[in-house]
Coordinates of C-alpha atoms in Angstrom, one line a residue:
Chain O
X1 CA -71.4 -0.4 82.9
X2 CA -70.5 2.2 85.9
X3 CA -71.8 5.8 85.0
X4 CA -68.1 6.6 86.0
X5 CA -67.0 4.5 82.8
X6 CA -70.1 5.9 80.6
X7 CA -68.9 9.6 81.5
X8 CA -65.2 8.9 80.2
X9 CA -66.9 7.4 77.3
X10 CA -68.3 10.5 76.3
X11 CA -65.1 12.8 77.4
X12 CA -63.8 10.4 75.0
X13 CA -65.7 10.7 72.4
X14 CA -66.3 14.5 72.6
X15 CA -62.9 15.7 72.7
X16 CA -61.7 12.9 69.7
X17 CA -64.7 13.0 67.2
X18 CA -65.8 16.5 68.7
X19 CA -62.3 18.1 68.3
X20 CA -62.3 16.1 64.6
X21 CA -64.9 17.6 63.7
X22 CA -64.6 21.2 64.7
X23 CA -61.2 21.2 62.7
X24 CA -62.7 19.5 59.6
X25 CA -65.1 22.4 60.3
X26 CA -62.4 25.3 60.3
X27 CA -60.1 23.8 57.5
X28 CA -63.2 23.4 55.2
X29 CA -64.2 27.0 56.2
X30 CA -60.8 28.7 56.2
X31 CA -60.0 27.4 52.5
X32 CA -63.4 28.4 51.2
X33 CA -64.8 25.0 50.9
X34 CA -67.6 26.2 52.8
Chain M
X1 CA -56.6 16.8 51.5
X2 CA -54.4 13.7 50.6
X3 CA -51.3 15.5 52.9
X4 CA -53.6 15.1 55.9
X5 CA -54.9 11.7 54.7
X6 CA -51.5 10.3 54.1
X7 CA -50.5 11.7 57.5
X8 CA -53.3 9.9 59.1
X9 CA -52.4 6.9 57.4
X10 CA -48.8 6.8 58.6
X11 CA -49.8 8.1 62.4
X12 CA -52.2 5.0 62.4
X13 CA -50.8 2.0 62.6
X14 CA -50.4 -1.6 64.8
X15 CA -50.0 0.2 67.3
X16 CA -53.3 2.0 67.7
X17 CA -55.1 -1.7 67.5
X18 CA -53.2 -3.7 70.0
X19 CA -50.9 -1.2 72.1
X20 CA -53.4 1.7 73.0
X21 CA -56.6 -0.3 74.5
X22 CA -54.3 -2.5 76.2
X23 CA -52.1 1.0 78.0
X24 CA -55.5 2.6 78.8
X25 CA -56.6 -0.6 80.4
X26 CA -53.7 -0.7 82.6
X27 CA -53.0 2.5 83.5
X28 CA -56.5 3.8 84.9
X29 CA -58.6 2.7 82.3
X30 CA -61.1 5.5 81.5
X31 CA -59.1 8.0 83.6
X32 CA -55.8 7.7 81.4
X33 CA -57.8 9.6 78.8
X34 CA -56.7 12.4 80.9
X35 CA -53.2 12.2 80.9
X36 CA -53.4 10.7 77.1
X37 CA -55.1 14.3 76.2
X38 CA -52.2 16.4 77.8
X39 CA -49.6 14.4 76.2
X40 CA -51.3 14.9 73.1
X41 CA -51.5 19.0 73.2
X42 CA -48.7 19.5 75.0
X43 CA -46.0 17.2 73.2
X44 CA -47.6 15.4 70.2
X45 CA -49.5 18.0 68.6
X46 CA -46.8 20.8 69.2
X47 CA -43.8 17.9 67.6
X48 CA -45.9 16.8 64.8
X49 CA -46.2 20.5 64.2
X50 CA -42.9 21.1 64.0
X51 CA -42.3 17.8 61.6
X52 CA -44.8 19.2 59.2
X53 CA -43.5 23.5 59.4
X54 CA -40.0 21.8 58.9
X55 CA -40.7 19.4 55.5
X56 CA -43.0 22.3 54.1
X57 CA -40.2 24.9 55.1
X58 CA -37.5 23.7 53.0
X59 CA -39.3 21.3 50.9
X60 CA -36.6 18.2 51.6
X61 CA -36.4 14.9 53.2
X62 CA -35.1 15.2 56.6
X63 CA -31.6 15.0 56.4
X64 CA -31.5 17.9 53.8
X65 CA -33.6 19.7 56.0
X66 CA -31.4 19.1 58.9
X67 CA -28.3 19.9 56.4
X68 CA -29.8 23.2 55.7
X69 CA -29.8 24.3 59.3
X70 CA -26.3 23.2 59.3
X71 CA -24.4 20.7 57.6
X72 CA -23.1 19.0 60.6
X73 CA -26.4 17.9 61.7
X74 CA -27.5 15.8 58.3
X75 CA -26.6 12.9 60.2
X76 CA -29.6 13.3 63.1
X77 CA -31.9 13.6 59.9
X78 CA -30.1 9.9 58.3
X79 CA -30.6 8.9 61.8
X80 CA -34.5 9.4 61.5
X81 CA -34.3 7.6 58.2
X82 CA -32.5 4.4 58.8
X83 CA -34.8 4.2 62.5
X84 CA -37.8 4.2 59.8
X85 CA -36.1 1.7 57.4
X86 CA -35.6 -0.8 60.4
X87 CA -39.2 -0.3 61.7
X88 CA -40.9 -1.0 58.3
X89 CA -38.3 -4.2 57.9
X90 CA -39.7 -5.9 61.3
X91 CA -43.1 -4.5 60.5
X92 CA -43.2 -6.2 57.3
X93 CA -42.7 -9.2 59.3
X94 CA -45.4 -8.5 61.4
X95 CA -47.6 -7.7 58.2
X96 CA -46.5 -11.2 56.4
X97 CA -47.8 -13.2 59.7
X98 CA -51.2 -10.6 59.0
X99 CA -51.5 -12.0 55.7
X100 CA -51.1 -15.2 56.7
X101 CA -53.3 -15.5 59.5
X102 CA -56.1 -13.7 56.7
X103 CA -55.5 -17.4 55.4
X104 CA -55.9 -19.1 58.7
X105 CA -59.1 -17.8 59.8
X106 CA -61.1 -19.5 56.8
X107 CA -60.6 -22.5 58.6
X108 CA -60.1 -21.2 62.2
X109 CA -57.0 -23.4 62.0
X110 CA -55.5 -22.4 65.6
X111 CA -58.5 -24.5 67.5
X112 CA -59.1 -24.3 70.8
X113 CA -54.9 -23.5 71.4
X114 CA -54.3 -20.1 69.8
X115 CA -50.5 -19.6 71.9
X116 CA -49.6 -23.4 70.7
X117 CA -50.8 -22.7 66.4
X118 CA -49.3 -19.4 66.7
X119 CA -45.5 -21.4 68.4
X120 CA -46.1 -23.9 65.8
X121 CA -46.7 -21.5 62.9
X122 CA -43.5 -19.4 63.8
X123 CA -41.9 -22.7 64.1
X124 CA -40.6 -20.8 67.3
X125 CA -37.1 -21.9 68.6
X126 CA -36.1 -22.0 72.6
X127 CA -33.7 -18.6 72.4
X128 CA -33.4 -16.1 70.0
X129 CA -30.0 -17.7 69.2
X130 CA -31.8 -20.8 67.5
X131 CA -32.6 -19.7 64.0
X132 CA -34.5 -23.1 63.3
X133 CA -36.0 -23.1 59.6
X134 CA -37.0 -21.0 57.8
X135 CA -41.0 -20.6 56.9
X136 CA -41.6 -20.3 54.0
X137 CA -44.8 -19.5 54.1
X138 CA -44.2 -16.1 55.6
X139 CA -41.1 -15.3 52.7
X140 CA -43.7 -15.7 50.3
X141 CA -46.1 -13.4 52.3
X142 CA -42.5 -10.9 52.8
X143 CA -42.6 -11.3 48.9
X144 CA -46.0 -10.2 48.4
X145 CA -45.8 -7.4 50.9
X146 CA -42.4 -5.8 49.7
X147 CA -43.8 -6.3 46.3
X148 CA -47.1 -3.9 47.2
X149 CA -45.3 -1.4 48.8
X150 CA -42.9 -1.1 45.5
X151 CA -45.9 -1.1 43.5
X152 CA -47.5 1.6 46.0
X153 CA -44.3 4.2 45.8
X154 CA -43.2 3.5 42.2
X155 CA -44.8 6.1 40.5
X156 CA -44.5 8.7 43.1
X157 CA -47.0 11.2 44.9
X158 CA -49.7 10.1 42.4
X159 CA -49.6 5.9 43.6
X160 CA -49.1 7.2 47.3
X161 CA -52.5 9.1 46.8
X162 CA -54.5 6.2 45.5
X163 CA -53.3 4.1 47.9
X164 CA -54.1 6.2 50.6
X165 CA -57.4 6.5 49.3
X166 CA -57.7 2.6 50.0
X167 CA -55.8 2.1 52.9
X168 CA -57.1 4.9 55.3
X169 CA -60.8 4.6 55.1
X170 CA -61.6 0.7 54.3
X171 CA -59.2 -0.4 57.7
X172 CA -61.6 2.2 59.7
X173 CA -64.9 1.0 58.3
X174 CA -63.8 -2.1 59.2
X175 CA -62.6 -1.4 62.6
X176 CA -65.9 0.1 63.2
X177 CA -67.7 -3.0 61.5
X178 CA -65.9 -5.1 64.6
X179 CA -66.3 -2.6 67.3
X180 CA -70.2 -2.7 66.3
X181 CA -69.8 -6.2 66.1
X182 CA -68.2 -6.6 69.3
X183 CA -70.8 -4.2 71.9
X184 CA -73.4 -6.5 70.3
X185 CA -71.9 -9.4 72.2
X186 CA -73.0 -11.0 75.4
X187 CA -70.7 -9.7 78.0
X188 CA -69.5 -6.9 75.9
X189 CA -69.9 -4.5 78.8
X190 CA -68.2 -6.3 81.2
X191 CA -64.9 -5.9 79.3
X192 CA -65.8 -2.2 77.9
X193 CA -65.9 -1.7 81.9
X194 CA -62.5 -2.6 82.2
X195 CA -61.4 -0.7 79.4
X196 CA -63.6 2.6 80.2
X197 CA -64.4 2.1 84.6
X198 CA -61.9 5.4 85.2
X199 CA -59.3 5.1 88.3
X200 CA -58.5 8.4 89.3
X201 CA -55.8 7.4 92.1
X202 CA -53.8 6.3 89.8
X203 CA -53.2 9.4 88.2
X204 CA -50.8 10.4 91.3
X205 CA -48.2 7.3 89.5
X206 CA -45.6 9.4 87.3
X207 CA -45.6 5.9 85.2
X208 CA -49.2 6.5 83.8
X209 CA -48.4 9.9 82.8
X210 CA -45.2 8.5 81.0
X211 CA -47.2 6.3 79.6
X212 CA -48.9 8.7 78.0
X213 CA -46.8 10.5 76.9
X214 CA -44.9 7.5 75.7
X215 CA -48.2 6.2 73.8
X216 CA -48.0 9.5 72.2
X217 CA -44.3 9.5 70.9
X218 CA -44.7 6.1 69.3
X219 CA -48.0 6.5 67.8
X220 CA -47.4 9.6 65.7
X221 CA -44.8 8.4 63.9
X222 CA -42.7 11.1 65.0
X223 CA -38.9 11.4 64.9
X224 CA -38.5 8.8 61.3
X225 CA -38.8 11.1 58.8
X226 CA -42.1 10.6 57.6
X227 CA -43.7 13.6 58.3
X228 CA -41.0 15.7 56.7
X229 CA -40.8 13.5 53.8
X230 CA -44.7 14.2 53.2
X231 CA -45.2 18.1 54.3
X232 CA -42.2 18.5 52.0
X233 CA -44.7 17.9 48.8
X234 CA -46.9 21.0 50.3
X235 CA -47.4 24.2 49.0
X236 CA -45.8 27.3 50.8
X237 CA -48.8 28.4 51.7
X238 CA -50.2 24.8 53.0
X239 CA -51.8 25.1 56.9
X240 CA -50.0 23.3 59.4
X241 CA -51.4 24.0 63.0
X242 CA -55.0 22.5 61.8
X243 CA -53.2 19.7 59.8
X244 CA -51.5 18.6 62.8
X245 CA -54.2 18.2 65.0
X246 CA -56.7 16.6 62.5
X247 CA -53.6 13.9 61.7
X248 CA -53.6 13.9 65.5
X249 CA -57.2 13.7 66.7
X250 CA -57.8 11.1 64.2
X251 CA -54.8 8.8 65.3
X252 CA -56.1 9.0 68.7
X253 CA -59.9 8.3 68.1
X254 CA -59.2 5.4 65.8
X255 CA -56.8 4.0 69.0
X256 CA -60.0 5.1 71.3
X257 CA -62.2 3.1 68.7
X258 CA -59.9 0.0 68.5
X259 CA -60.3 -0.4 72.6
X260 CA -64.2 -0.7 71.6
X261 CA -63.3 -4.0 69.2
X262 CA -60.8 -5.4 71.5
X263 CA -62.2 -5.3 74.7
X264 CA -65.7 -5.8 73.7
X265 CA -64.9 -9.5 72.6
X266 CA -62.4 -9.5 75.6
X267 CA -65.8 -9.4 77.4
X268 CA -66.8 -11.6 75.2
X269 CA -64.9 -14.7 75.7
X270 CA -64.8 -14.3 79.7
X271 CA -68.8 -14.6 79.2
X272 CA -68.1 -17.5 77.2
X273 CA -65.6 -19.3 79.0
X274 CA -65.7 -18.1 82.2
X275 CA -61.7 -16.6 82.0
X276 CA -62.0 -13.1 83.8
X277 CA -61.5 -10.1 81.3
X278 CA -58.1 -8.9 83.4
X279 CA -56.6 -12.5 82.6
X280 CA -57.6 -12.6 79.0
X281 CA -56.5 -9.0 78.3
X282 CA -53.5 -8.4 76.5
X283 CA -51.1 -6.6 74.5
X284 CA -49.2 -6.5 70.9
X285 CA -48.5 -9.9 69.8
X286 CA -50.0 -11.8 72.4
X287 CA -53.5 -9.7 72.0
X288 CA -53.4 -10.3 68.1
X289 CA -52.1 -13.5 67.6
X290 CA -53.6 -15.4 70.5
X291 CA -56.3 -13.5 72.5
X292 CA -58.2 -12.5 69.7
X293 CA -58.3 -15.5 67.8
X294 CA -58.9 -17.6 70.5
X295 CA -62.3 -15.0 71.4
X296 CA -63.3 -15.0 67.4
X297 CA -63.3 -18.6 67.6
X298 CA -65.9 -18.6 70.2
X299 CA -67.9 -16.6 68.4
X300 CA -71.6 -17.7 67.4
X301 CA -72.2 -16.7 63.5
X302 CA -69.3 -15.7 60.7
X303 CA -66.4 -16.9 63.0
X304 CA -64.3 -16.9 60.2
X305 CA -64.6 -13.6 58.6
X306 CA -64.7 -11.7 61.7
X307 CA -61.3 -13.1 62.4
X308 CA -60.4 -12.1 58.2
X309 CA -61.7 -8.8 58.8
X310 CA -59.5 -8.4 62.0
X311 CA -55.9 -9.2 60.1
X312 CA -57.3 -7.3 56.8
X313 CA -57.6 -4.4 59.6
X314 CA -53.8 -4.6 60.9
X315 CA -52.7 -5.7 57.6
X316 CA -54.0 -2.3 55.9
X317 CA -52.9 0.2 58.6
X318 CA -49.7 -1.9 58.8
X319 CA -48.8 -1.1 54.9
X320 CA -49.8 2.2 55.2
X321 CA -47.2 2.9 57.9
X322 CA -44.5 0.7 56.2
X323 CA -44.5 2.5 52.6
X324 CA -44.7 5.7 54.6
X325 CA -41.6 4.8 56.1
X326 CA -40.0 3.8 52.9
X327 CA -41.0 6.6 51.6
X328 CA -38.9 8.7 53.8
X329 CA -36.3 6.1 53.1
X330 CA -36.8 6.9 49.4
X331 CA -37.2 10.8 49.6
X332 CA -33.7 10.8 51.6
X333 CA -32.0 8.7 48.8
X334 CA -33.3 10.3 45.8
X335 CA -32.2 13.9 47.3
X336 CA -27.9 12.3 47.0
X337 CA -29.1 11.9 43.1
X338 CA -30.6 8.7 42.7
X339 CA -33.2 8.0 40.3
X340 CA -36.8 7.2 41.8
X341 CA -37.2 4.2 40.3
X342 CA -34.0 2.5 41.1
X343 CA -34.0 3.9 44.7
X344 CA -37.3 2.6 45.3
X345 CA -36.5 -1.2 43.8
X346 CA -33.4 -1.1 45.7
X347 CA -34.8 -0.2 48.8
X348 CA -37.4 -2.6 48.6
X349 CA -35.0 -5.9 47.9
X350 CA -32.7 -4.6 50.4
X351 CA -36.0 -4.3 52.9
X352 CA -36.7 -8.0 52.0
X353 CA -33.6 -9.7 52.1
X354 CA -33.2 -8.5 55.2
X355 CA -36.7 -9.6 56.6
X356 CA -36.6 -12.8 55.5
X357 CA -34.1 -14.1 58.1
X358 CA -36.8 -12.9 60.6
X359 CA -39.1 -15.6 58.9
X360 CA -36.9 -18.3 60.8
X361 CA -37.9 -19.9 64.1
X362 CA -35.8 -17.4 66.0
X363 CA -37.4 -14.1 64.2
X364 CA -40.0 -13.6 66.7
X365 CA -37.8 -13.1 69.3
X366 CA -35.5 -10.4 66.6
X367 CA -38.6 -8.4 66.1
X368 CA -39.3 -8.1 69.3
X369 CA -36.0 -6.8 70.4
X370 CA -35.6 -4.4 67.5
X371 CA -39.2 -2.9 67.9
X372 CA -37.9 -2.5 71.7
X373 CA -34.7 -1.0 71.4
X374 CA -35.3 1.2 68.4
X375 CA -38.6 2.7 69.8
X376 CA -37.7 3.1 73.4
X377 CA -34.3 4.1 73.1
X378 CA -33.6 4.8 68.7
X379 CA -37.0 7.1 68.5
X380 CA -36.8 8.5 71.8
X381 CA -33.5 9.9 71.1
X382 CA -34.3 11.2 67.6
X383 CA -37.1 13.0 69.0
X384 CA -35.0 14.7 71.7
X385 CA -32.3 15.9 68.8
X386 CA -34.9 17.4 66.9
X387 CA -36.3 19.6 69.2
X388 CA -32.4 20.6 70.2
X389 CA -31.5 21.2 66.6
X390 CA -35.3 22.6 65.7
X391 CA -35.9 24.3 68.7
X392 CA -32.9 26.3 69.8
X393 CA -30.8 26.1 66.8
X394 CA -33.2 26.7 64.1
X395 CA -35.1 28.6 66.6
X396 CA -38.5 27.8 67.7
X397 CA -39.7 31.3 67.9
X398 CA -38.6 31.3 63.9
X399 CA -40.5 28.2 63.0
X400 CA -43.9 29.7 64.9
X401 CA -44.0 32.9 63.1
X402 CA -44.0 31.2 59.8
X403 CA -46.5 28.6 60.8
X404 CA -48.8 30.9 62.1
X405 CA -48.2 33.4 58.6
X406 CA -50.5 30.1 56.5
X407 CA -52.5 28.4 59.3
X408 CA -55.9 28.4 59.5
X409 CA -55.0 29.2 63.7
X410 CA -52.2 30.6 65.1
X411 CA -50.4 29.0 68.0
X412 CA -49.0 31.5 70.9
X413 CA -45.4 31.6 72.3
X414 CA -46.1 29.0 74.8
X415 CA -45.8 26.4 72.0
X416 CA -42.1 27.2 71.9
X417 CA -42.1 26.4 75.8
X418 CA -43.5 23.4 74.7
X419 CA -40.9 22.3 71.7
X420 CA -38.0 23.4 73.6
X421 CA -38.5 23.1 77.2
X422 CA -41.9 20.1 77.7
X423 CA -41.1 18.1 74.9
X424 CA -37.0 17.3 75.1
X425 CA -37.8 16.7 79.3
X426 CA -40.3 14.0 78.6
X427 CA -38.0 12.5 75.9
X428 CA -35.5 12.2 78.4
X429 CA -37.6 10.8 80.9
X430 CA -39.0 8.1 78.8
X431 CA -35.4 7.1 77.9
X432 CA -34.4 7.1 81.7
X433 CA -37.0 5.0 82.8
X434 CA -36.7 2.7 79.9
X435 CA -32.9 2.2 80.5
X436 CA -33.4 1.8 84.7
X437 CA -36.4 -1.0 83.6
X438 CA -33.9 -2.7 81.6
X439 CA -30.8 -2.3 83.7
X440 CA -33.5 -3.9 86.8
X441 CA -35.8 -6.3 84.9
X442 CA -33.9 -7.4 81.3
X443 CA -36.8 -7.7 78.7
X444 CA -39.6 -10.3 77.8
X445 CA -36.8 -13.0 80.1
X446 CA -34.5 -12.2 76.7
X447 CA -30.7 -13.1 77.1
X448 CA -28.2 -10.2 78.4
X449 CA -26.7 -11.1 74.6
X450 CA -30.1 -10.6 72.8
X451 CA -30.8 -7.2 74.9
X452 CA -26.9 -6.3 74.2
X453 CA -27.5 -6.8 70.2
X454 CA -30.5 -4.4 70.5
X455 CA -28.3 -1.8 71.8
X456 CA -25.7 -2.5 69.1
X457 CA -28.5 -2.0 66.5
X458 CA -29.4 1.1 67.8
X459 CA -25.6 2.2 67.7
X460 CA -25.9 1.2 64.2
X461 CA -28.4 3.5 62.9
X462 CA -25.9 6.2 64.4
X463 CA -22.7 4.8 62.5
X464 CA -24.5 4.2 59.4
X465 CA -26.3 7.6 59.9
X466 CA -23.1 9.8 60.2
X467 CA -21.8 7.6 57.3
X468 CA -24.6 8.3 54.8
X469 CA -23.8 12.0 55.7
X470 CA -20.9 12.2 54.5
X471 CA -21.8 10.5 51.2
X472 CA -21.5 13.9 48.8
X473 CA -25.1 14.1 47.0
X474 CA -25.1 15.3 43.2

């Protein structure tokens, strides 16, 4: 696989599952869950 | 929790599976991610935003929440509504030929000619004019699947929420089960190449960034009520910004994730029989119903319950979308003083008599059109009246300062730029170009009649919308 196509699998993955994360992150801290 | 959850669940739908790989394939591959990711913070984060602040605002379905900005525009919120209703009729469809194809793949009954079983299954006539018989196989699968979603809204918030609790995360596991299943494969990353290899040039083509955009409208079930229906069971004090993008990031990376189970086996077969992965891909029905089946037969060990696994997958997200839209449906009609109960039966026999005529030889060709016409032009135009009515006549600036009051982070002032000045320009574009593609091109070689009954049904939602308005609630 090209490294062009391995980069836009991370972008991918970072902004998606990253940016999923990081606002599970904030809700969980935000409402005290954390 | 279950808000966000049930948000997902509607958001995530066929769609994500067979429309998204297949749009990021051909419109720059890896590089659409680009546009995909400005569509999504500049128009479907900041509407889906607005969907939710709007339910948990006044508490309503959509039309009473329209109503209460002013009475004259309960009809646009009807219009969301009935949109919905005729979506989760035709999706139901779609659904019944999942649950029968859950049946198929035990024996791998299509062969070696997945197009010809799935012509032969349909019993597919020559033009949508052709009803042919009707299958009975699929009414008794329309039976079954009106019959869960029933079951599923019956008793309210408190079936929605164990439902949900089934239908979000077991479709996902799944999906990852055949993605994992799929890289494994010899020539797996010939076709994640195709999927993934970014072109950048064709960024400079407006029609990849409308693409987008379009991918985005359709995929967050925005403009049918849904999201109203559900953020109207919040508490006043409920976040929204952080809710929206959650329901949204999680749409999107179960789409991304799909592209990894399609187009890994899509590498798969060309390694097999030598078809090249730009041939075999696909989209929507075609991808579901013939491309994949024909790769899963080709498959080395458990053939047959990869190929279950794959229809359980559409089958699950597909119900969850359809009962969301019923709920909507349900939420509208109960707020004119109908009981739950009845409401929801009658809503449901209504939703299956009128599938069931789509289980002829001709329905194919009907759910095709509708899904067309009501998404392109139906949704489109929804979408575009709420952010006239919710933007400028509610008043953006008024919806941000309460949002930003209970959120866990505030949005600045250019998100009313984006809900009254971004958002309604795209909408408009989208509908543009899909009218000049059909005015130029027809659709899928359909009859001028077929394509002019699609614009009738369309018209319909309006006349039956501005009727239902005027019905007097108690």
């Amino acid at each position: 696989m090209p490294v062009s196509a391995v980069a836009m699998f991370v972008i991918g993955c970072l902004i998606f599952y990253g940016g999923l994360a990081w606002c599970l992150y904030i809700a969980l801290k935000k409402r005290r869950m954390l | 929790m279950a808000f966000v959850m049930a948000a997902i669940g509607s958001a995530v739908g066929l769609g994500n599976i067979w429309r998204f790989p297949y749009v990021c394939y051909q419109n720059g591959g890896g590089a659409f991610l680009i546009p995909y990711f400005v569509a999504l913070f500049t128009v479907g984060i900041p509407l889906l935003m607005v969907e939710f602040a709007v339910g948990k605002w006044f508490g309503s379905a959509a039309p009473r929440s329209f109503a209460r900005i002013s009475k004259k525009w309960e009809w646009a919120g009807w219009w969301a509504v009935l949109a919905a209703f005729v979506i989760a009729v035709y999706y139901s469809v779609i659904m019944a030929w999942c649950l029968s194809y859950i049946a198929h793949s035990s024996g791998l009954v299509w062969g070696s000619n997945a197009a010809a079983f799935f012509d032969q299954f349909l019993g597919k006539t020559t033009s949508p004019f052709i009803a042919g018989s009707l299958n009975m196989q699929i009414v008794f699968a329309l039976l079954f699947i009106w019959t869960a979603i029933y079951l599923i809204l019956y008793k309210g918030v408190r079936s929605i929420e164990w439902a949900i609790a089934f239908t979000v995360p077991v479709p996902t596991l799944l999906l990852v089960i055949l993605a994992v299943r799929g890289v494994t494969l010899p020539g797996a990353m010939e076709g994640l190449s195709f999927y993934l290899t970014p072109h950048f040039a064709e960024l400079a083509s407006p029609s990849v960034w409308l693409a987008a955009y379009a991918q985005i409208f359709f995929s967050l079930s925005l403009a049918q009520g849904i999201m109203i229906a559900y953020a109207s069971y919040l508490r006043k004090d409920s976040d929204v910004t952080n809710n929206a993008c959650i329901a949204a990031l999680a749409d999107g990376g179960i789409a991304f994730l799909a592209g990894f189970a399609v187009f890994s086996v899509l590498g798969y077969l060309s390694h097999s029989t030598g078809v090249a992965v730009s041939e075999a891909a696909g989209s929507g029905l075609g991808l579901a119903f013939i491309t994949y089946p024909t790769a899963i037969s080709e498959l080395p060990v458990a053939a047959a319950l990869f190929g279950a696994i794959f229809f359980l997958v559409l089958l699950t997200f597909g119900i969850n979308s359809a009962f969301s839209m019923i709920e909507s449906v349900r939420a509208a009609v109960t707020e004119k003083g109908f009981s739950k109960h009845r409401a929801t039966l009658a809503i449901c026999i209504l939703g299956f008599a009128l599938s069931v005529p789509l289980a002829t030889g001709a329905g194919s060709y009907w759910v095709d059109v509708a899904d067309h016409f009501i998404s392109n032009f139906g949704l489109v135009l929804i979408g575009l009246t709420e952010c006239i009515v919710f933007g400028y006549i509610m008043g953006a600036g008024h919806i941000r300062r309460a949002v930003n009051e209970v959120s866990d982070f505030p949005v600045g002032r250019w998100w009313e730029h984006l809900v009254r000045i971004v958002a309604p320009v795209i909408l408009v574009f989208i509908a543009l170009a899909s009218f000049i593609e059909l005015m130029a091109e027809g659709y899928a070689d359909l009859p001028a009649a077929a394509l002019l009954a699609g614009i009738l049904l369309v018209a319909a939602t309006v006349i039956g919308a501005r009727t239902f308005a005027r019905i007097r609630g108690s």
